[in-house]
Short mmCIF file of C-alpha atoms (C1' of nucleotides) in Angstrom, two decimals:
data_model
loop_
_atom_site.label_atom_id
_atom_site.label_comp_id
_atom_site.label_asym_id
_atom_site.label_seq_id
_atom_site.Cartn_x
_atom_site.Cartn_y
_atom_site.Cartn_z
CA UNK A 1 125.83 195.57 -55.01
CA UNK A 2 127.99 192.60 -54.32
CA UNK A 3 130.88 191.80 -56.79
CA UNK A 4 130.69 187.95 -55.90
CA UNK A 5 128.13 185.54 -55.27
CA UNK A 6 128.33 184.46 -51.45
CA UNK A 7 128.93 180.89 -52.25
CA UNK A 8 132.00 181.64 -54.69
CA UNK A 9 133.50 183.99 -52.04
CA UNK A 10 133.18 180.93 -49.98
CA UNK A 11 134.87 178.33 -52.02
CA UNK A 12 137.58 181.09 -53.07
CA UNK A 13 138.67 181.12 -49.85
CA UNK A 14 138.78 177.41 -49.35
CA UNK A 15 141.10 177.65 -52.40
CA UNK A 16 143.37 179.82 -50.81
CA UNK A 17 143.50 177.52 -48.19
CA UNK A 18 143.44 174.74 -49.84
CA UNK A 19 146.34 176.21 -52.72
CA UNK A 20 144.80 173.71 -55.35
CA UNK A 21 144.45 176.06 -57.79
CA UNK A 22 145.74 179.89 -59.46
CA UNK A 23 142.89 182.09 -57.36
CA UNK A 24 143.25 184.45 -59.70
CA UNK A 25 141.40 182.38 -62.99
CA UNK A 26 139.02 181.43 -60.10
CA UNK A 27 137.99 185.10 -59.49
CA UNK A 28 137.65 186.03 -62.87
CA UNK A 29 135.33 183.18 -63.39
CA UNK A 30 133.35 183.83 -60.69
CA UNK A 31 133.36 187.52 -61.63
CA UNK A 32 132.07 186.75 -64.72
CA UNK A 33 129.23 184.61 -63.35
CA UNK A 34 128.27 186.74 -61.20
CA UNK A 35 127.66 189.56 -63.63
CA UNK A 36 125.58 187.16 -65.54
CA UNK A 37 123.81 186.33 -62.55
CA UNK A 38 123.01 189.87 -62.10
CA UNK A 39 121.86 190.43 -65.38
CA UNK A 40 119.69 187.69 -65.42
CA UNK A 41 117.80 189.10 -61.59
CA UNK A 42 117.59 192.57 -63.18
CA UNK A 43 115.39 191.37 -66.16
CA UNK A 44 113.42 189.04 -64.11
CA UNK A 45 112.83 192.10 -61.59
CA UNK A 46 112.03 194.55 -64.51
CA UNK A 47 109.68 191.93 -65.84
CA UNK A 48 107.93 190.76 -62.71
CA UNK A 49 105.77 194.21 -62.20
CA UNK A 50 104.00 192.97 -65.51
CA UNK A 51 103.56 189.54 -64.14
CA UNK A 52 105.89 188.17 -66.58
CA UNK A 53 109.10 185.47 -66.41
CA UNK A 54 111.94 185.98 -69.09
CA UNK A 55 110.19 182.76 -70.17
CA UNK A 56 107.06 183.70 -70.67
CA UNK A 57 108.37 187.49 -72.35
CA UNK A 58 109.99 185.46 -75.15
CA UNK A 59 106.81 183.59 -75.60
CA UNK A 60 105.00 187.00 -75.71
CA UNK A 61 107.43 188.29 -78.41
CA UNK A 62 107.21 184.98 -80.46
CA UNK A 63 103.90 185.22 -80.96
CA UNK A 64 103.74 188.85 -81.56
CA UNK A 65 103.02 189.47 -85.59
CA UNK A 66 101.85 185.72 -85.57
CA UNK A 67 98.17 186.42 -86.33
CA UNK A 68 97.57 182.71 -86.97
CA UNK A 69 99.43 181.62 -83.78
CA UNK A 70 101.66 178.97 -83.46
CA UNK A 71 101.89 175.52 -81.92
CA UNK A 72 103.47 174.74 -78.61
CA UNK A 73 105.68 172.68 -80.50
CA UNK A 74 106.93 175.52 -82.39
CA UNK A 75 107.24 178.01 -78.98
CA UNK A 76 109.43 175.13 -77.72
CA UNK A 77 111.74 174.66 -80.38
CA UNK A 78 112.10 179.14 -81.04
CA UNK A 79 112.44 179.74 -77.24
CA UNK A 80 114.91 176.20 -76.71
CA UNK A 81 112.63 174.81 -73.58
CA UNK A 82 111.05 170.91 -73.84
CA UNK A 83 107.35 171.47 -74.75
CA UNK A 84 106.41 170.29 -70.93
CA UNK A 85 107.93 173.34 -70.42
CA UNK A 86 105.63 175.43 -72.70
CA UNK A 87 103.10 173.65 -71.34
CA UNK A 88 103.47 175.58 -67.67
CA UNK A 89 104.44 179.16 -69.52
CA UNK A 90 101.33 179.02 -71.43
CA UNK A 91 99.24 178.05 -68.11
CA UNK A 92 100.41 181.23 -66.52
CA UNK A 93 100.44 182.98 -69.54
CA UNK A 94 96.35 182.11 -70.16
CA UNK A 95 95.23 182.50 -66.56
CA UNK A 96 96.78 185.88 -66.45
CA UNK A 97 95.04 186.72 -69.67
CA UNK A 98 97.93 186.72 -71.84
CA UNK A 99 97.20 184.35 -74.25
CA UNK A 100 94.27 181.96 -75.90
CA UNK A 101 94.44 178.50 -76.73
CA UNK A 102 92.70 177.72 -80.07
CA UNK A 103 91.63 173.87 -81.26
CA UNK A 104 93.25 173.26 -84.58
CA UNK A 105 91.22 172.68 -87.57
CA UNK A 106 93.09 170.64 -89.73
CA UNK A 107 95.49 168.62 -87.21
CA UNK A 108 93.47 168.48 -84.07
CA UNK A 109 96.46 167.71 -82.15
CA UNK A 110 97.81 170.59 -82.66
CA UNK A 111 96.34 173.70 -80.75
CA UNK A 112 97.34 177.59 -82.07
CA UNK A 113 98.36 179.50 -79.35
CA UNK A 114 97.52 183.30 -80.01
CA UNK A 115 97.84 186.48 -77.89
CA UNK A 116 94.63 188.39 -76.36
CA UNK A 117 94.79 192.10 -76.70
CA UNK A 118 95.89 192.81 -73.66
CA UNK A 119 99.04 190.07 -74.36
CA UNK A 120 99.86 192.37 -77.89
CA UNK A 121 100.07 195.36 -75.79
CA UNK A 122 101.83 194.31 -73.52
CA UNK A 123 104.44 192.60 -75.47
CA UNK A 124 104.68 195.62 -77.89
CA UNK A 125 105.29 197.95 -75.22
CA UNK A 126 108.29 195.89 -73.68
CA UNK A 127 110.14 194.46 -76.53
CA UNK A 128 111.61 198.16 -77.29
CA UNK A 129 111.94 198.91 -73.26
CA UNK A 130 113.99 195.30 -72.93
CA UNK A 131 115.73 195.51 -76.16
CA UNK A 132 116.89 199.24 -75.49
CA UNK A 133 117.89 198.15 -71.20
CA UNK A 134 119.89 195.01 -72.97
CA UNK A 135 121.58 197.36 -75.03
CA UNK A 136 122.35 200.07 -72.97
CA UNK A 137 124.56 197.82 -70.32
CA UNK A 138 127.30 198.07 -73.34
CA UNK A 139 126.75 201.50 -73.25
CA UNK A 140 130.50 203.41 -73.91
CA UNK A 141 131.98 199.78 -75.38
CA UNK A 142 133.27 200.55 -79.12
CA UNK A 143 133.16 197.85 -81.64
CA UNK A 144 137.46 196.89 -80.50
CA UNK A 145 136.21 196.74 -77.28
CA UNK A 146 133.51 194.94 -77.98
CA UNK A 147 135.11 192.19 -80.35
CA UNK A 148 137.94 192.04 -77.84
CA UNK A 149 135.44 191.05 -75.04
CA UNK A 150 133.65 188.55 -77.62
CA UNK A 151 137.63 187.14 -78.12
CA UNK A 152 138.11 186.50 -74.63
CA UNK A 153 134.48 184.86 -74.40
CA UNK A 154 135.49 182.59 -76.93
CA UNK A 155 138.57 181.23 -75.54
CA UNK A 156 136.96 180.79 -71.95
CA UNK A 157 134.41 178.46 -74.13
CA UNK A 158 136.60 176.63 -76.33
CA UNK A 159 138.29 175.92 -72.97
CA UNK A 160 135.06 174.43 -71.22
CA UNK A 161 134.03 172.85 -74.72
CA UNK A 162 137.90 170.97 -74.75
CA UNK A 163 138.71 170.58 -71.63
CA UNK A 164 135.72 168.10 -69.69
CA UNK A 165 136.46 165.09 -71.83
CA UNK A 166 135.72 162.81 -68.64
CA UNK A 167 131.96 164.07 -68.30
CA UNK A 168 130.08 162.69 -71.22
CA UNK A 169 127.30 164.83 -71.34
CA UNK A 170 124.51 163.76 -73.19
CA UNK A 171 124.59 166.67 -75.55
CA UNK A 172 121.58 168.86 -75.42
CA UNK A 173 119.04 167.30 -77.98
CA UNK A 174 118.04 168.72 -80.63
CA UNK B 1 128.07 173.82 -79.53
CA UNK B 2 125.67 176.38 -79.28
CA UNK B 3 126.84 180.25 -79.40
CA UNK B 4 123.81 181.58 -78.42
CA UNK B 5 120.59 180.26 -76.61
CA UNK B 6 117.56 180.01 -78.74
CA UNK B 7 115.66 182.59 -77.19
CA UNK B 8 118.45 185.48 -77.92
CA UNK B 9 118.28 184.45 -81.35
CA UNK B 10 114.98 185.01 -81.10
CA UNK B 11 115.32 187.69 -79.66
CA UNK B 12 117.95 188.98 -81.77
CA UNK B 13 116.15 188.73 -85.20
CA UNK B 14 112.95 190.62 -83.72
CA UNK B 15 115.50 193.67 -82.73
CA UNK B 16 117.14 193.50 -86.08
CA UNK B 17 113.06 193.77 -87.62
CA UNK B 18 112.39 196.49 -85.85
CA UNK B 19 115.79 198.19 -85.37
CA UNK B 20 115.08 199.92 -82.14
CA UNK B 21 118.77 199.22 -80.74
CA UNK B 22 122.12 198.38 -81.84
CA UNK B 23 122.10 194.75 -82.02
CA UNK B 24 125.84 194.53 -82.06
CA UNK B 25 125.05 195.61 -77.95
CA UNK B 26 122.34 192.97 -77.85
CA UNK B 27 124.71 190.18 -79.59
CA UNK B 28 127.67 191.12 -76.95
CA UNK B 29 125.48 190.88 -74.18
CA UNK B 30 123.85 187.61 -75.20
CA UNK B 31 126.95 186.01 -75.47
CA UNK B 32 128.29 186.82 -72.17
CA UNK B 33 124.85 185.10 -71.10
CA UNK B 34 125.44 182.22 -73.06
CA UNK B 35 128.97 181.84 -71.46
CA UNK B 36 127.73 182.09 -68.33
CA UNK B 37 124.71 179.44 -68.98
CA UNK B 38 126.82 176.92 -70.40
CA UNK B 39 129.07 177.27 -67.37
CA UNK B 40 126.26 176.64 -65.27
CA UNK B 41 125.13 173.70 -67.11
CA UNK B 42 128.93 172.39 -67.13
CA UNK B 43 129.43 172.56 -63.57
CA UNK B 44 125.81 170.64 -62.79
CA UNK B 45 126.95 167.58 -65.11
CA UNK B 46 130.08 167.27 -63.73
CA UNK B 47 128.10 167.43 -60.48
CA UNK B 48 125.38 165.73 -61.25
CA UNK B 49 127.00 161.99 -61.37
CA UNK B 50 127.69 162.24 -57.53
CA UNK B 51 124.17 162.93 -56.98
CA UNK B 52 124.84 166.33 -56.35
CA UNK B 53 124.08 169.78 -57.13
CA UNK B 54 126.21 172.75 -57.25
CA UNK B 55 123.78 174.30 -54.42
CA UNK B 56 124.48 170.86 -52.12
CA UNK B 57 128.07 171.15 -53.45
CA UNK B 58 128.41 173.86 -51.97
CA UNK B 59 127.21 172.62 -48.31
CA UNK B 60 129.50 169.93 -48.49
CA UNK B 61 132.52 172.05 -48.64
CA UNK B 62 130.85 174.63 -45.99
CA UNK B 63 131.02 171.75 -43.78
CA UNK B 64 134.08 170.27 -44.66
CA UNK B 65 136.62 170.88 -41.96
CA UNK B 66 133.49 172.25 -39.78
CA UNK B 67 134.08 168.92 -37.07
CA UNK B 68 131.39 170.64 -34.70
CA UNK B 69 128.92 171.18 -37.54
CA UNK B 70 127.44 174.14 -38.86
CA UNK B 71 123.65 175.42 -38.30
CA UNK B 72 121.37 175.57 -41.23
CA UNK B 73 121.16 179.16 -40.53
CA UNK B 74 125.19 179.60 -40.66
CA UNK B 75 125.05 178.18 -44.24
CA UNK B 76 122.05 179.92 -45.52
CA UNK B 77 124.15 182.93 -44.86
CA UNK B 78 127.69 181.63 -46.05
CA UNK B 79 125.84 179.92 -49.38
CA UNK B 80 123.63 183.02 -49.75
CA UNK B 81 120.58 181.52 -49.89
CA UNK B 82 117.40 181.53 -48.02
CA UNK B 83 117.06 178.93 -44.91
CA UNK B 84 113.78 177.52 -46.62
CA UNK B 85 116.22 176.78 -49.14
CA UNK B 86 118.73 174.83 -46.93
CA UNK B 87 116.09 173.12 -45.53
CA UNK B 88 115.53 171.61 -48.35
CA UNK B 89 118.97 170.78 -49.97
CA UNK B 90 119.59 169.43 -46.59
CA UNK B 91 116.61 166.98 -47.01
CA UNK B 92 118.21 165.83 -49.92
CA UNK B 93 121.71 165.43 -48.52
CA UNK B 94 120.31 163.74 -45.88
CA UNK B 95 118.82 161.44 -47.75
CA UNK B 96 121.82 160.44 -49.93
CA UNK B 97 123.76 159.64 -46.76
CA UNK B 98 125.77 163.16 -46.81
CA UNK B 99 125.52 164.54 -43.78
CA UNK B 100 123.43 164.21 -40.77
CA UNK B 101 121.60 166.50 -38.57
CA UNK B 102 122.25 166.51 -34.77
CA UNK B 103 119.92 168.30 -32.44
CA UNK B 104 121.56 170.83 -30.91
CA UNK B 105 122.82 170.73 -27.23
CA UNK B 106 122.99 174.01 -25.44
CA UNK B 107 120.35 175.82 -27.66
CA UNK B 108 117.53 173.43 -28.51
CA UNK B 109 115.90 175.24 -31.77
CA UNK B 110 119.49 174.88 -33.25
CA UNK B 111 120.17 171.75 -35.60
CA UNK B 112 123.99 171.32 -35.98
CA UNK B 113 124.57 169.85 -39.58
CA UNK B 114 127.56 167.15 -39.75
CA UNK B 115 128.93 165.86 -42.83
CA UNK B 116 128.72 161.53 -42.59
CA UNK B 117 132.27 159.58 -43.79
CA UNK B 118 130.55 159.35 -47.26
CA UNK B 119 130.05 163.21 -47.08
CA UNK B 120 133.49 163.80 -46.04
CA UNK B 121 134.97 161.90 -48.69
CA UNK B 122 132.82 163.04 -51.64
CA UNK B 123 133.77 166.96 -50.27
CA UNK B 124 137.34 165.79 -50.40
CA UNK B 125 137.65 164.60 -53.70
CA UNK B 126 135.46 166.98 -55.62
CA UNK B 127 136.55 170.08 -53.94
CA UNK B 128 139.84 169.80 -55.78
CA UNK B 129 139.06 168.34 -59.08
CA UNK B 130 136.12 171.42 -59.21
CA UNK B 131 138.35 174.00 -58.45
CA UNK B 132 140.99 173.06 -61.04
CA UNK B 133 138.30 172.20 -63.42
CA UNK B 134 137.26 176.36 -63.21
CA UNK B 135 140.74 177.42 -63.13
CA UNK B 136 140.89 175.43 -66.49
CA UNK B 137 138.89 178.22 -68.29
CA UNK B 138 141.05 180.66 -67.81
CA UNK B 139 143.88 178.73 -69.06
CA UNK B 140 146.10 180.75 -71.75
CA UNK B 141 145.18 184.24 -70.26
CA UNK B 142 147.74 186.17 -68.85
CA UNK B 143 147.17 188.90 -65.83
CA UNK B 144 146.74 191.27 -68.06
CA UNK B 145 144.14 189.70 -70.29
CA UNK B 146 142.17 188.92 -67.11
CA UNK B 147 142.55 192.54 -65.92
CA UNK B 148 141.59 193.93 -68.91
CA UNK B 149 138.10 191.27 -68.90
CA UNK B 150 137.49 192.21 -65.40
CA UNK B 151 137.27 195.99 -65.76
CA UNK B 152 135.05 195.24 -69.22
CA UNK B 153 132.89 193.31 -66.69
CA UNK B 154 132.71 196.19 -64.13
CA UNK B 155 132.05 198.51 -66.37
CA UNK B 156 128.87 196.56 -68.04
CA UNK B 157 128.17 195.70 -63.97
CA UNK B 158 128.09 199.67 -63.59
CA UNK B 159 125.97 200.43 -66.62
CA UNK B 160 123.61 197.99 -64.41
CA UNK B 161 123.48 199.60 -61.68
CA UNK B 162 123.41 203.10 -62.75
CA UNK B 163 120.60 202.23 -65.77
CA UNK B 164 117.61 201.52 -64.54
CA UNK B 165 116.45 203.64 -61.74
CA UNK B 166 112.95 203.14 -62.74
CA UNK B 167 113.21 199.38 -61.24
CA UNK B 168 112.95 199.99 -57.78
CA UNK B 169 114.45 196.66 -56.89
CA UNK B 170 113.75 195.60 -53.40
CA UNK B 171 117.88 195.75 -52.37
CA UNK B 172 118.97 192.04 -51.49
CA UNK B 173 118.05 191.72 -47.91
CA UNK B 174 120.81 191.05 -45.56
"C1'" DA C 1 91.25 148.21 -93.71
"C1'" DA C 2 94.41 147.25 -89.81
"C1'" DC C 3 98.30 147.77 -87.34
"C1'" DA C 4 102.55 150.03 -86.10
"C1'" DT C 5 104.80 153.99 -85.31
"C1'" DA C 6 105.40 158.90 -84.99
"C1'" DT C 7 103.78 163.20 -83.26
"C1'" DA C 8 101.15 166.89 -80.31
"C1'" DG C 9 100.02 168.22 -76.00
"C1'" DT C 10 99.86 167.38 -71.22
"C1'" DA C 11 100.31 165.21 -66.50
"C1'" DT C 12 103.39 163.87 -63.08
"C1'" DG C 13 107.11 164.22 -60.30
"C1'" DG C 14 111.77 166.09 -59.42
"C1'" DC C 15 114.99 170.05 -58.48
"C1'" DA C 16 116.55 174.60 -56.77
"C1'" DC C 17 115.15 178.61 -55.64
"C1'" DC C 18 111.78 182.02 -53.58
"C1'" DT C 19 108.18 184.19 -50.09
"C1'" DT C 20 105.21 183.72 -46.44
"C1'" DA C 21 103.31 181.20 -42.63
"C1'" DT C 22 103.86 178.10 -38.50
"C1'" DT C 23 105.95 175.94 -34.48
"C1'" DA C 24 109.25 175.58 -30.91
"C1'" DT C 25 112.42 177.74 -28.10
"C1'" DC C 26 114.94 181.58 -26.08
"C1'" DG C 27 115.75 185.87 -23.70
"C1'" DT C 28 114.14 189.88 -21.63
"C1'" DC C 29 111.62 193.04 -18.96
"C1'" DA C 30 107.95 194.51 -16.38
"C1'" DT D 1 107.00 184.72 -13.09
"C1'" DG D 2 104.97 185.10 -17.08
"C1'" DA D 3 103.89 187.38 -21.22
"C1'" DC D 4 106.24 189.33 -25.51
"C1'" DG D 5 109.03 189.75 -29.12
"C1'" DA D 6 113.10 187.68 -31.49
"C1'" DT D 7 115.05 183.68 -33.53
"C1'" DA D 8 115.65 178.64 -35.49
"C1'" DA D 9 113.98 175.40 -38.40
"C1'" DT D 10 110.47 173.85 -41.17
"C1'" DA D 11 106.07 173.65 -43.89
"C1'" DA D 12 103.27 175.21 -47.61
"C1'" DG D 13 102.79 176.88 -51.91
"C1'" DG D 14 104.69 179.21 -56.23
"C1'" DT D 15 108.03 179.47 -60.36
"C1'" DG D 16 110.75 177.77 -64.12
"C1'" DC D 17 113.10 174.25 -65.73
"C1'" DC D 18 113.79 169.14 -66.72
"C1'" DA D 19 112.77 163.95 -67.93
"C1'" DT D 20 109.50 160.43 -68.31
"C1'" DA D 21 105.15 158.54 -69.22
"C1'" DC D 22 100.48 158.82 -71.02
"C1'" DT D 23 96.54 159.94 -74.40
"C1'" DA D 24 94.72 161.27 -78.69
"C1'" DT D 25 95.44 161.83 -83.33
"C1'" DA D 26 97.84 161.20 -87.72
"C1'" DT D 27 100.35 158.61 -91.09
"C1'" DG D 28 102.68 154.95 -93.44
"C1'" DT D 29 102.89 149.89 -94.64
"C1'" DT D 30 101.43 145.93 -95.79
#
DNA sequence: AACATATAGTATGGCACCTTATTATCGTCA
DNA sequence: TGACGATAATAAGGTGCCATACTATATGTT
C-alpha cells in the first residue's frame, strides 16, 4: 500500500530542493490524489473479473429498467463521455455478450441499445455489490465528519476553479 | 463547474431508487472523485499548451539536473510506470525536440536519456510555476485543517484496504 | 420539391497506460 | 568457451478516453 504515487514522491522532493513552494499543501494534494487514484484501481480491479470497465458498468446500469433501450446519444450524454466514446464501450460490451444493438423504427438513425440476459444479470447483481463497496470506504464517518470533509473539498475547488485564470480552458462542452 | 461527474449522478439516483446504501456515503465519496478528476484535468491543460503531458512532465523534471542522463529503466521506476510505457512517452519527447537518447557506452543494451536545451528550458520554467500552481489549492488551510483532511483521507484509504478481501488484487509488482 | 443544415452513429487517429512477446546484450558457471 | 538465464529496450496489441471527419438520415425553408 503506498501512501504516494511514485511520480509525486519524486517531484516532492525536487520541491524540497528546489524550496519553490510550502511542501506541506504539496503533500496533502498529492495525498489526496493518490487516494483517488486508489479508489479508482480498486473498482476497475473488482470489475475486471466480470470483464467489465467502470465505463462500460455505468452503461450496464443505464440501461438496466430501460426495456425499450436507449440511444447512444443518450448513454453519452447520462454517463458524460463523447458518443465516439460509446461507440468503443458498446463494441466490447456486444462482443462480450452484454448488450444488442437494435435498428430503430421510426428514426433509422438512431439504433436502441438494449441489454441481453446475461447483461441484466449481471448488472443487477453488481449495482448493490458496487453501491454497498462505495459506501462502505466512509464507513465510521458521521454526517460532521462527513460535511466537514465535503467543506474542505470545496475550498480546494473553488481554489482550482479561481485561481488558473491564465489557462483558458475550453470549458467542457455541453 | 461541475460538482459531480455525470456518471455518479447516475449513479447516485439508481442507489437512491433502490436504497441499498446510504447515499450520503456514495455522495461523499463521489465528490472526493470529482476533486480529484478535475485536478487531473487541470494539471493536463495547463500542460497541455507546451505539448506536454503530466506523464512526459514528469520525465522532464526526472532528468532535469541528471547531466549524465538517466536510463529508461531508472525512470520507469522513479515515475512508476511500466518501461513499455516510457518507451513510448519517450517517443514522443523525442519527437518534440525534448530530450535525446544516447546509446549507452559501457553497457550497450542501456539507452541514456538526455534532456536537449529546449528540454532543459521547458523543465525549468514549468517545474516552478506547477509546483506553486498545486500549492495554490491548499491556500487558506492552516496545519491543522490539513491534518485533520489527511487523517479523514487515511482513514477512507484504510476502509480500502481492509474492505474488500474478496478482490484478490494482484499486489503492485515491484 | 430541392437544398441546406442539423443530427445519429461510426471510423480514424491520437494519447497514456497496461501486459505480453521479442531482440540484443550481459554475466555466469560448468 | 559456450550455452543459459537475467536484463534492457522495444514491439505488438488492448483499453478507455478524446477530437475530428465522414455517411446516412431527418427536417426546415424557400
Amino acid at each position: 500500500m503506498k501512501l504516494m504515487e511514485q511520480k509525486h514522491l519524486a517531484l516532492l522532493e525536487e520541491a524540497e530542493r528546489r524550496a519553490v513552494a510550502p511542501t506541506d499543501n504539496l503533500r496533502a494534494c498529492f495525498e489526496l490524489l493518490a487516494l483517488a487514484g486508489a479508489i479508482d484501481r480498486d473498482c476497475a480491479a473488482r470489475l475486471a473479473p466480470h470483464r467489465l470497465s467502470e465505463g462500460k458498468f455505468v452503461l450496464l446500469f443505464l440501461l438496466h429498467g430501460q426495456s425499450e433501450g436507449l440511444s447512444p446519444h443518450e448513454l453519452a450524454d447520462r454517463a458524460g463521455v463523447t458518443r465516439a466514446t460509446i461507440t468503443g464501450l458498446l463494441d466490447g460490451l456486444e462482443r462480450d455478450g452484454f448488450i444488442a444493438r437494435r435498428s430503430g423504427l421510426e428514426d433509422r438513425r438512431k439504433i436502441a441499445v438494449v441489454l441481453t440476459d446475461l447483461g441484466r444479470k449481471t448488472a443487477h447483481e453488481l449495482f448493490d455489490e458496487h453501491a454497498k463497496w462505495i459506501a462502505a470506504l466512509f464507513a465510521g464517518f458521521g454526517a460532521d465528519e462527513r460535511s466537514t470533509l465535503n467543506g474542505f473539498l470545496q475550498r480546494i475547488r473553488r481554489n482550482l476553479d479561481t485561481g488558473p485564470a491564465d489557462t483558458p480552458r475550453p470549458e467542457t462542452r455541453t
